[in-house]
Amino acid sequence: MKIVVIGAQWGDEGKGKIVDYLANEAQIIVRFSGGANAGHTIVIGGEEYALHLIPSGVFYPDKIVILGAGMVIDPVALFSELEMLNGRGIDTTGRVFISDRAHIVLPRYIQIDKERDAARKKPIGTTGRGIGITYSMKSDRDGIRIADLGWKEKMDELEAVDREFLVPYIDRLKKMSIDLSSYLVHHRNSQVLFEGAQGTLLDLDLGTYPYVSSGMSNAAGAAIGGCIGPRAIDKVLGVFKAYSTRVGNGPLPTEFDGDTEEGAGTESVLDNFVRNTGREFGVTTGRPRRCGYLDLVSLRYACLTNSIDSLVMTHLDVYDTLDEIKACIAYKAGGRIIENFPASVEDLNNAKPVLRSFSGWKKKLSGALTYEEFPVQAMEYIEFIERYCETPIGIVSVGYDRKETIIRKRPWSK
Ligand code: IMP
Ligand code: MG
């Protein structure tokens, strides 16, 4: 069976924890997009780990983890991550591979990324990891892939600084390189988990362009970046938080209250509360994340554009102490009600959320072992989202630990 896990918002939905959880029953975990711009926090037995490039499944000693063709790999970041893991007792020998079609991030691209974003009239607020430049070089057909390393003609074409940078990495990268498509055909009976990075609203095509990343973070990207056909995918899981967050610039329609005339345009009361309770600070850059109410307009859009079979809700415990919870069920802009997620950044910037109110449960959710033990108010919130999105919520996460995960429908079943 092949399962794809993607982010259904602006990244940081808690995919790392869910992939780690699902990896238990997988043999192979393939990350299909992005690069060291991503940041996953995983807590295992009280120990906290931050990963940027290597799939979260690496913590199981018997799993194969693969960096897919849709990724952009910074060798410095990759080897420092491997060193960190090995230093903390996680043996990665012989089980971390890279698709030979993956592109390489050069130090020069990182520099250009930072300079270009700073020079923009309205910076995107990139993570400064050279991601957009590497994908541009790839699109412009001037990129360098793992498969090209050591090929004399290609190496001669490179600028001297780039060549000098790459030479010490060639053997190490080559040793990890595989033909991913043949590898997966050979392991056709394995359970494979395809791990996305960022989220639907940061996808280059489907996201809030130009305030997006440059990779394919949607489910279709799993087919291309994972070197399989789209029909080989059995199931798509979309991870979302009980609220919305965003790092960097660009529209976040539920960041501001919009339900009352007085409230319109004021920062949501939720912002500081959620940031501190949910520890909403970037793993890669340390930047405070912008926080807002759950945006169901964009969540439904994510369900449709990714063919999400089942949603995974995370961080619901952040709401444990609130009297009232709100979620956005439509946008209001210039007297119009908008129910479909617009492409136009101008529309999104003008959109005021139409908020629906729910009662809080005022109880610690992490005490529950099954969904049936949840307070009725939490169930009402969850089941409203399911009806709105016409998609079931199969897993609810109520804490950072592996144990704090409520399974309503077993993911590795058809
Ligand atoms: P880039 O991917 O570094 O080019 O950044 C483009 C935009 O995507 C910026 O707003 C980043 O903050 C955002 N971004 C990139 N990767 C992630 C991620 O893993 N989580 C959340 N936001 C991200
Ligand atoms: Mg993250």
Tab-separated table of C-alpha atoms and ligand atoms in Angstrom:
chain	number	residue	atom	x	y	z
A	1	MET	CA	0.000	0.000	0.000
A	2	LYS	CA	1.144	3.557	-0.733
A	3	ILE	CA	0.018	6.473	1.439
A	4	VAL	CA	0.747	10.141	0.800
A	5	VAL	CA	0.839	12.618	3.689
A	6	ILE	CA	0.599	16.302	2.823
A	7	GLY	CA	0.065	19.555	4.682
A	8	ALA	CA	-3.387	21.040	4.118
A	9	GLN	CA	-2.486	24.582	5.248
A	10	TRP	CA	0.668	26.744	5.154
A	11	GLY	CA	3.083	24.116	6.454
A	12	ASP	CA	3.915	23.270	10.071
A	13	GLU	CA	0.702	21.282	10.474
A	14	GLY	CA	2.466	18.583	12.461
A	15	LYS	CA	3.270	16.305	9.503
A	16	GLY	CA	6.532	15.227	11.150
A	17	LYS	CA	4.743	13.701	14.120
A	18	ILE	CA	2.124	11.990	11.939
A	19	VAL	CA	4.696	10.618	9.503
A	20	ASP	CA	6.681	9.323	12.454
A	21	TYR	CA	3.510	7.660	13.746
A	22	LEU	CA	2.543	6.132	10.383
A	23	ALA	CA	6.098	5.039	9.633
A	24	ASN	CA	5.698	2.332	12.244
A	25	GLU	CA	3.812	0.249	9.676
A	26	ALA	CA	5.769	1.328	6.597
A	27	GLN	CA	8.999	-0.144	5.321
A	28	ILE	CA	10.018	2.789	3.127
A	29	ILE	CA	9.488	6.522	3.666
A	30	VAL	CA	10.019	8.849	0.701
A	31	ARG	CA	10.064	12.608	1.066
A	32	PHE	CA	8.991	14.083	-2.246
A	33	SER	CA	9.421	17.849	-2.198
A	34	GLY	CA	11.189	20.885	-0.764
A	35	GLY	CA	14.525	21.052	0.946
A	36	ALA	CA	16.097	22.381	4.126
A	37	ASN	CA	13.396	25.080	4.270
A	38	ALA	CA	11.223	22.514	6.049
A	39	GLY	CA	11.446	21.919	9.759
A	40	HIS	CA	9.970	18.976	11.623
A	41	THR	CA	9.968	18.617	15.378
A	42	ILE	CA	9.677	15.076	16.636
A	43	VAL	CA	9.510	14.076	20.272
A	44	ILE	CA	10.402	10.506	21.134
A	45	GLY	CA	10.544	9.416	24.740
A	46	GLY	CA	10.929	13.017	25.891
A	47	GLU	CA	13.850	13.633	23.486
A	48	GLU	CA	13.274	16.396	20.944
A	49	TYR	CA	14.735	16.244	17.435
A	50	ALA	CA	14.559	18.817	14.629
A	51	LEU	CA	14.796	17.540	11.062
A	52	HIS	CA	14.973	19.549	7.849
A	53	LEU	CA	15.815	17.151	5.032
A	54	ILE	CA	15.712	13.577	6.271
A	55	PRO	CA	12.279	11.932	6.461
A	56	SER	CA	10.962	11.530	9.998
A	57	GLY	CA	10.812	7.734	9.630
A	58	VAL	CA	14.570	7.646	10.253
A	59	PHE	CA	14.001	7.146	13.991
A	60	TYR	CA	12.913	3.541	13.421
A	61	PRO	CA	16.160	1.563	13.088
A	62	ASP	CA	14.801	-0.776	10.390
A	63	LYS	CA	13.218	1.763	8.004
A	64	ILE	CA	14.569	2.870	4.657
A	65	VAL	CA	14.261	6.623	4.130
A	66	ILE	CA	14.630	8.256	0.738
A	67	LEU	CA	15.012	11.857	-0.393
A	68	GLY	CA	12.945	11.987	-3.578
A	69	ALA	CA	13.396	13.452	-7.044
A	70	GLY	CA	11.283	16.520	-6.267
A	71	MET	CA	13.619	17.594	-3.494
A	72	VAL	CA	16.456	20.106	-3.530
A	73	ILE	CA	19.374	18.905	-1.426
A	74	ASP	CA	21.874	21.113	0.338
A	75	PRO	CA	24.856	18.804	1.014
A	76	VAL	CA	26.050	20.874	3.986
A	77	ALA	CA	22.637	20.625	5.657
A	78	LEU	CA	22.282	16.946	4.766
A	79	PHE	CA	25.573	15.815	6.251
A	80	SER	CA	25.213	17.959	9.359
A	81	GLU	CA	21.782	16.396	9.942
A	82	LEU	CA	23.204	12.892	9.515
A	83	GLU	CA	26.021	13.751	11.918
A	84	MET	CA	23.520	15.079	14.473
A	85	LEU	CA	21.496	11.837	14.253
A	86	ASN	CA	24.545	9.598	14.481
A	87	GLY	CA	25.875	11.671	17.392
A	88	ARG	CA	22.619	11.057	19.246
A	89	GLY	CA	22.808	7.312	18.750
A	90	ILE	CA	20.673	6.889	15.626
A	91	ASP	CA	22.488	4.677	13.173
A	92	THR	CA	21.701	5.717	9.602
A	93	THR	CA	24.216	3.548	7.747
A	94	GLY	CA	22.893	1.960	4.592
A	95	ARG	CA	19.308	3.184	4.942
A	96	VAL	CA	19.285	6.822	3.820
A	97	PHE	CA	19.112	7.159	0.035
A	98	ILE	CA	18.695	10.022	-2.448
A	99	SER	CA	16.986	9.897	-5.827
A	100	ASP	CA	19.593	10.438	-8.534
A	101	ARG	CA	17.155	12.952	-10.064
A	102	ALA	CA	17.150	15.258	-7.026
A	103	HIS	CA	18.721	18.682	-7.524
A	104	ILE	CA	21.553	20.150	-5.478
A	105	VAL	CA	21.496	23.477	-3.639
A	106	LEU	CA	24.794	25.346	-4.036
A	107	PRO	CA	26.039	27.883	-1.456
A	108	ARG	CA	25.881	30.576	-4.125
A	109	TYR	CA	22.126	29.966	-4.530
A	110	ILE	CA	21.616	30.479	-0.808
A	111	GLN	CA	23.341	33.840	-1.048
A	112	ILE	CA	21.273	34.875	-4.076
A	113	ASP	CA	18.040	33.770	-2.353
A	114	LYS	CA	18.746	36.027	0.641
A	115	GLU	CA	19.780	38.993	-1.486
A	116	ARG	CA	16.856	38.740	-3.883
A	117	ASP	CA	14.246	38.411	-1.200
A	118	ALA	CA	15.690	41.371	0.721
A	119	ALA	CA	15.651	43.437	-2.486
A	120	ARG	CA	11.974	42.701	-3.189
A	121	LYS	CA	9.560	45.571	-2.606
A	122	LYS	CA	7.385	43.072	-0.762
A	123	PRO	CA	9.652	40.277	0.439
A	124	ILE	CA	8.203	36.776	0.489
A	125	GLY	CA	10.063	36.120	3.710
A	126	THR	CA	11.847	33.037	2.397
A	127	THR	CA	13.747	30.782	4.769
A	128	GLY	CA	16.991	31.819	3.042
A	129	ARG	CA	17.925	28.220	2.192
A	130	GLY	CA	18.347	28.758	-1.550
A	131	ILE	CA	15.158	26.857	-2.344
A	132	GLY	CA	13.579	29.151	-4.950
A	133	ILE	CA	16.873	29.729	-6.758
A	134	THR	CA	17.594	25.995	-6.982
A	135	TYR	CA	14.121	25.300	-8.397
A	136	SER	CA	14.568	28.227	-10.837
A	137	MET	CA	17.878	26.818	-12.034
A	138	LYS	CA	16.146	23.463	-12.452
A	139	SER	CA	13.283	25.007	-14.486
A	140	ASP	CA	15.770	26.950	-16.548
A	141	ARG	CA	17.623	23.658	-17.141
A	142	ASP	CA	20.832	24.867	-15.549
A	143	GLY	CA	20.526	22.846	-12.360
A	144	ILE	CA	22.846	20.133	-11.161
A	145	ARG	CA	21.445	16.778	-10.054
A	146	ILE	CA	22.884	13.953	-8.019
A	147	ALA	CA	23.104	11.912	-11.266
A	148	ASP	CA	25.292	14.598	-12.862
A	149	LEU	CA	27.948	14.554	-10.140
A	150	GLY	CA	31.308	13.468	-11.472
A	151	TRP	CA	30.156	13.638	-15.098
A	152	LYS	CA	33.108	15.453	-16.616
A	153	GLU	CA	31.210	17.471	-19.196
A	154	LYS	CA	28.765	18.778	-16.596
A	155	MET	CA	31.448	19.427	-13.990
A	156	ASP	CA	33.463	21.427	-16.555
A	157	GLU	CA	30.434	23.623	-17.251
A	158	LEU	CA	30.172	24.670	-13.614
A	159	GLU	CA	31.695	27.822	-12.228
A	160	ALA	CA	34.948	27.117	-10.386
A	161	VAL	CA	33.513	27.952	-6.919
A	162	ASP	CA	30.616	25.549	-7.421
A	163	ARG	CA	32.909	22.776	-8.631
A	164	GLU	CA	35.284	23.245	-5.695
A	165	PHE	CA	32.353	23.133	-3.301
A	166	LEU	CA	30.966	19.928	-4.791
A	167	VAL	CA	34.131	17.862	-5.197
A	168	PRO	CA	34.428	16.776	-1.516
A	169	TYR	CA	30.787	15.615	-1.529
A	170	ILE	CA	30.715	13.655	-4.797
A	171	ASP	CA	31.640	10.223	-3.440
A	172	ARG	CA	29.450	10.508	-0.361
A	173	LEU	CA	26.408	11.629	-2.351
A	174	LYS	CA	26.956	9.033	-5.072
A	175	LYS	CA	27.049	6.293	-2.438
A	176	MET	CA	23.586	7.318	-1.256
A	177	SER	CA	22.111	7.753	-4.728
A	178	ILE	CA	19.486	5.376	-6.179
A	179	ASP	CA	17.200	5.098	-9.190
A	180	LEU	CA	14.001	5.658	-7.188
A	181	SER	CA	11.554	4.459	-9.801
A	182	SER	CA	13.255	1.055	-10.176
A	183	TYR	CA	13.779	0.840	-6.436
A	184	LEU	CA	10.046	1.209	-5.789
A	185	VAL	CA	9.145	-1.263	-8.546
A	186	HIS	CA	11.539	-3.730	-6.963
A	187	HIS	CA	9.874	-3.136	-3.562
A	188	ARG	CA	6.355	-3.121	-4.977
A	189	ASN	CA	4.973	-5.167	-2.090
A	190	SER	CA	6.298	-2.814	0.581
A	191	GLN	CA	4.210	-0.314	2.481
A	192	VAL	CA	5.495	3.063	1.312
A	193	LEU	CA	4.805	6.391	2.934
A	194	PHE	CA	5.282	9.534	0.842
A	195	GLU	CA	6.015	12.515	3.036
A	196	GLY	CA	5.239	16.007	1.788
A	197	ALA	CA	6.826	19.230	2.948
A	198	GLN	CA	5.340	22.712	3.407
A	199	GLY	CA	1.610	22.661	2.567
A	200	THR	CA	-1.062	23.130	-0.085
A	201	LEU	CA	-1.190	26.898	0.395
A	202	LEU	CA	2.586	27.099	-0.110
A	203	ASP	CA	2.468	24.938	-3.251
A	204	LEU	CA	3.908	26.744	-6.259
A	205	ASP	CA	0.756	26.195	-8.345
A	206	LEU	CA	-2.073	25.818	-5.838
A	207	GLY	CA	-0.868	28.129	-3.082
A	208	THR	CA	-1.141	31.855	-2.436
A	209	TYR	CA	1.265	32.771	-5.252
A	210	PRO	CA	3.711	34.554	-5.142
A	211	TYR	CA	3.745	34.004	-1.365
A	212	VAL	CA	4.557	30.329	-1.759
A	213	SER	CA	7.564	28.042	-1.764
A	214	SER	CA	8.863	26.705	-5.065
A	215	GLY	CA	8.283	22.972	-4.788
A	216	MET	CA	5.194	20.823	-5.286
A	217	SER	CA	3.749	20.340	-1.858
A	218	ASN	CA	0.408	19.018	-3.084
A	219	ALA	CA	-0.403	15.307	-3.309
A	220	ALA	CA	0.237	15.181	-7.053
A	221	GLY	CA	3.838	16.113	-6.225
A	222	ALA	CA	4.188	12.741	-4.501
A	223	ALA	CA	3.794	10.995	-7.841
A	224	ILE	CA	6.350	13.135	-9.651
A	225	GLY	CA	8.783	13.666	-6.784
A	226	GLY	CA	8.383	10.054	-5.685
A	227	CYS	CA	8.933	8.676	-9.222
A	228	ILE	CA	5.645	6.733	-9.347
A	229	GLY	CA	2.444	7.211	-11.338
A	230	PRO	CA	-0.539	8.967	-9.714
A	231	ARG	CA	-2.623	5.773	-9.826
A	232	ALA	CA	-0.066	3.955	-7.690
A	233	ILE	CA	-1.193	6.100	-4.741
A	234	ASP	CA	-3.760	4.300	-2.569
A	235	LYS	CA	-4.589	7.006	-0.084
A	236	VAL	CA	-3.981	10.694	0.615
A	237	LEU	CA	-3.933	12.016	4.172
A	238	GLY	CA	-4.109	15.780	4.727
A	239	VAL	CA	-2.746	17.131	7.993
A	240	PHE	CA	-4.152	20.349	9.454
A	241	LYS	CA	-3.993	22.171	12.757
A	242	ALA	CA	-7.066	23.100	14.789
A	243	TYR	CA	-6.130	26.703	13.904
A	244	SER	CA	-4.055	28.364	11.143
A	245	THR	CA	-0.466	29.523	11.139
A	246	ARG	CA	1.837	30.978	8.588
A	247	VAL	CA	5.549	31.915	8.624
A	248	GLY	CA	6.708	34.657	6.303
A	249	ASN	CA	4.551	37.083	4.359
A	250	GLY	CA	1.392	36.655	2.325
A	251	PRO	CA	-2.323	36.330	2.970
A	252	LEU	CA	-3.691	34.651	6.100
A	253	PRO	CA	-7.376	35.636	6.019
A	254	THR	CA	-8.181	34.479	9.554
A	255	GLU	CA	-5.348	36.405	11.219
A	256	PHE	CA	-7.778	39.253	11.883
A	257	ASP	CA	-11.222	39.222	13.451
A	258	GLY	CA	-13.906	39.985	10.933
A	259	ASP	CA	-17.181	38.856	12.429
A	260	THR	CA	-18.264	42.164	13.917
A	261	GLU	CA	-17.901	45.700	12.565
A	262	GLU	CA	-15.760	46.726	15.556
A	263	GLY	CA	-13.639	43.616	15.275
A	264	ALA	CA	-12.969	43.919	11.571
A	265	GLY	CA	-9.330	44.561	10.919
A	266	THR	CA	-8.158	43.989	14.484
A	267	GLU	CA	-5.653	41.290	15.288
A	268	SER	CA	-7.410	38.155	16.486
A	269	VAL	CA	-7.429	37.604	20.243
A	270	LEU	CA	-6.182	34.161	19.461
A	271	ASP	CA	-2.843	35.236	18.079
A	272	ASN	CA	-0.683	35.503	21.210
A	273	PHE	CA	-2.503	32.760	23.056
A	274	VAL	CA	-1.978	30.219	20.294
A	275	ARG	CA	1.619	31.206	19.614
A	276	ASN	CA	2.614	30.617	23.214
A	277	THR	CA	0.401	27.629	24.000
A	278	GLY	CA	1.074	25.871	20.709
A	279	ARG	CA	4.796	26.802	20.669
A	280	GLU	CA	4.342	28.388	17.247
A	281	PHE	CA	7.875	29.405	16.382
A	282	GLY	CA	9.606	28.280	13.167
A	283	VAL	CA	11.858	25.221	13.482
A	284	THR	CA	14.096	26.363	10.625
A	285	THR	CA	14.315	30.113	11.222
A	286	GLY	CA	13.009	30.564	14.786
A	287	ARG	CA	10.574	33.220	13.523
A	288	PRO	CA	7.305	33.593	15.462
A	289	ARG	CA	4.496	32.119	13.372
A	290	ARG	CA	1.462	34.252	12.532
A	291	CYS	CA	-1.635	32.640	14.015
A	292	GLY	CA	-5.339	32.775	13.178
A	293	TYR	CA	-8.578	30.852	13.420
A	294	LEU	CA	-9.080	27.626	11.500
A	295	ASP	CA	-9.902	28.557	7.898
A	296	LEU	CA	-12.395	26.062	6.531
A	297	VAL	CA	-12.633	27.774	3.142
A	298	SER	CA	-8.987	26.966	2.473
A	299	LEU	CA	-9.203	23.555	4.169
A	300	ARG	CA	-12.008	22.469	1.856
A	301	TYR	CA	-9.935	23.748	-1.081
A	302	ALA	CA	-7.048	21.581	0.158
A	303	CYS	CA	-9.341	18.529	0.366
A	304	LEU	CA	-10.470	19.056	-3.221
A	305	THR	CA	-7.105	19.844	-4.789
A	306	ASN	CA	-5.304	16.947	-3.119
A	307	SER	CA	-8.038	14.274	-3.262
A	308	ILE	CA	-7.716	13.960	0.514
A	309	ASP	CA	-9.277	10.682	1.668
A	310	SER	CA	-8.881	11.368	5.330
A	311	LEU	CA	-7.868	14.389	7.390
A	312	VAL	CA	-5.511	14.372	10.342
A	313	MET	CA	-6.210	17.077	12.908
A	314	THR	CA	-3.342	18.200	15.137
A	315	HIS	CA	-2.827	20.600	18.077
A	316	LEU	CA	-6.449	20.327	19.184
A	317	ASP	CA	-5.219	20.327	22.807
A	318	VAL	CA	-4.083	23.952	22.352
A	319	TYR	CA	-7.767	24.881	22.754
A	320	ASP	CA	-8.193	22.940	26.018
A	321	THR	CA	-8.654	26.026	28.218
A	322	LEU	CA	-10.803	28.259	25.977
A	323	ASP	CA	-14.475	29.096	26.672
A	324	GLU	CA	-15.210	29.679	23.022
A	325	ILE	CA	-13.666	28.530	19.761
A	326	LYS	CA	-14.192	30.042	16.330
A	327	ALA	CA	-13.668	28.856	12.780
A	328	CYS	CA	-13.984	30.672	9.471
A	329	ILE	CA	-16.763	29.360	7.232
A	330	ALA	CA	-16.629	31.982	4.438
A	331	TYR	CA	-14.956	35.271	3.565
A	332	LYS	CA	-16.575	38.672	3.185
A	333	ALA	CA	-15.048	41.112	0.706
A	334	GLY	CA	-16.600	44.332	-0.601
A	335	GLY	CA	-20.126	43.198	0.353
A	336	ARG	CA	-19.639	39.806	-1.330
A	337	ILE	CA	-19.574	36.437	0.406
A	338	ILE	CA	-16.756	34.217	-0.881
A	339	GLU	CA	-16.985	30.475	-0.307
A	340	ASN	CA	-14.374	29.227	-2.765
A	341	PHE	CA	-10.705	29.892	-2.101
A	342	PRO	CA	-9.654	32.729	-4.456
A	343	ALA	CA	-6.430	32.827	-6.486
A	344	SER	CA	-6.108	36.591	-6.205
A	345	VAL	CA	-3.883	37.840	-3.386
A	346	GLU	CA	-5.804	41.114	-3.560
A	347	ASP	CA	-9.075	39.270	-2.825
A	348	LEU	CA	-7.414	37.330	-0.027
A	349	ASN	CA	-5.977	40.509	1.490
A	350	ASN	CA	-9.410	42.154	1.462
A	351	ALA	CA	-11.198	39.059	2.753
A	352	LYS	CA	-12.642	39.275	6.256
A	353	PRO	CA	-13.450	35.957	7.868
A	354	VAL	CA	-17.060	35.024	8.602
A	355	LEU	CA	-16.652	33.218	11.900
A	356	ARG	CA	-18.776	30.487	13.450
A	357	SER	CA	-18.602	30.012	17.170
A	358	PHE	CA	-18.267	26.708	19.065
A	359	SER	CA	-18.273	26.012	22.818
A	360	GLY	CA	-14.959	25.132	24.409
A	361	TRP	CA	-14.529	21.862	26.351
A	362	LYS	CA	-12.365	23.210	29.209
A	363	LYS	CA	-10.726	19.870	29.820
A	364	LYS	CA	-7.379	18.213	29.073
A	365	LEU	CA	-7.834	16.228	25.846
A	366	SER	CA	-4.606	14.306	26.281
A	367	GLY	CA	-6.359	12.272	29.003
A	368	ALA	CA	-8.545	10.567	26.391
A	369	LEU	CA	-7.436	7.228	24.961
A	370	THR	CA	-10.235	6.925	22.396
A	371	TYR	CA	-12.402	9.343	20.441
A	372	GLU	CA	-15.433	8.277	22.476
A	373	GLU	CA	-13.752	9.714	25.585
A	374	PHE	CA	-13.565	13.194	24.041
A	375	PRO	CA	-15.826	15.884	25.525
A	376	VAL	CA	-18.932	16.405	23.427
A	377	GLN	CA	-17.889	19.999	22.568
A	378	ALA	CA	-14.653	18.714	20.988
A	379	MET	CA	-16.662	16.176	18.992
A	380	GLU	CA	-18.980	18.948	17.776
A	381	TYR	CA	-16.021	20.979	16.512
A	382	ILE	CA	-14.491	17.928	14.795
A	383	GLU	CA	-17.723	16.743	13.213
A	384	PHE	CA	-18.631	20.208	11.928
A	385	ILE	CA	-15.284	20.300	10.084
A	386	GLU	CA	-15.953	16.866	8.594
A	387	ARG	CA	-19.348	17.958	7.293
A	388	TYR	CA	-18.036	21.281	5.960
A	389	CYS	CA	-15.123	19.629	4.134
A	390	GLU	CA	-17.069	16.479	3.222
A	391	THR	CA	-14.010	14.553	4.384
A	392	PRO	CA	-13.600	12.365	7.480
A	393	ILE	CA	-11.060	13.156	10.190
A	394	GLY	CA	-9.377	9.804	10.789
A	395	ILE	CA	-6.712	10.839	13.310
A	396	VAL	CA	-6.679	13.517	16.021
A	397	SER	CA	-3.429	14.496	17.701
A	398	VAL	CA	-3.651	16.009	21.180
A	399	GLY	CA	0.006	16.322	22.167
A	400	TYR	CA	3.586	16.032	20.969
A	401	ASP	CA	4.184	12.467	22.082
A	402	ARG	CA	3.569	9.390	19.905
A	403	LYS	CA	1.138	8.215	22.571
A	404	GLU	CA	-1.041	11.329	22.313
A	405	THR	CA	-2.674	10.294	19.043
A	406	ILE	CA	-6.319	9.207	18.731
A	407	ILE	CA	-6.981	6.861	15.814
A	408	ARG	CA	-10.577	6.840	14.544
A	409	LYS	CA	-9.804	4.963	11.351
A	410	ARG	CA	-6.678	2.876	10.876
A	411	PRO	CA	-4.660	4.594	8.143
A	412	TRP	CA	-2.990	1.462	6.721
A	413	SER	CA	-6.284	-0.055	5.678
A	414	LYS	CA	-8.094	0.583	2.416
B	1	IMP	P1	11.246	29.326	0.792
B	1	IMP	O1	10.676	27.954	0.737
B	1	IMP	O2	12.457	29.426	1.681
B	1	IMP	O3	11.484	29.904	-0.568
B	1	IMP	O4	10.150	30.280	1.476
B	1	IMP	C1	8.945	30.659	0.821
B	1	IMP	C2	7.811	30.775	1.812
B	1	IMP	O5	7.466	29.498	2.296
B	1	IMP	C3	8.142	31.613	3.064
B	1	IMP	O6	6.959	32.288	3.464
B	1	IMP	C4	8.515	30.567	4.095
B	1	IMP	O7	8.304	31.022	5.400
B	1	IMP	C5	7.545	29.458	3.731
B	1	IMP	N1	8.023	28.113	4.090
B	1	IMP	C6	8.952	27.369	3.455
B	1	IMP	N2	9.099	26.181	4.053
B	1	IMP	C7	8.233	26.151	5.061
B	1	IMP	C8	7.891	25.152	6.034
B	1	IMP	O8	8.417	24.035	6.068
B	1	IMP	N3	6.937	25.502	6.944
B	1	IMP	C9	6.314	26.694	6.908
B	1	IMP	N4	6.589	27.656	6.015
B	1	IMP	C10	7.549	27.390	5.115
B	2	MG	MG	7.781	22.942	9.975
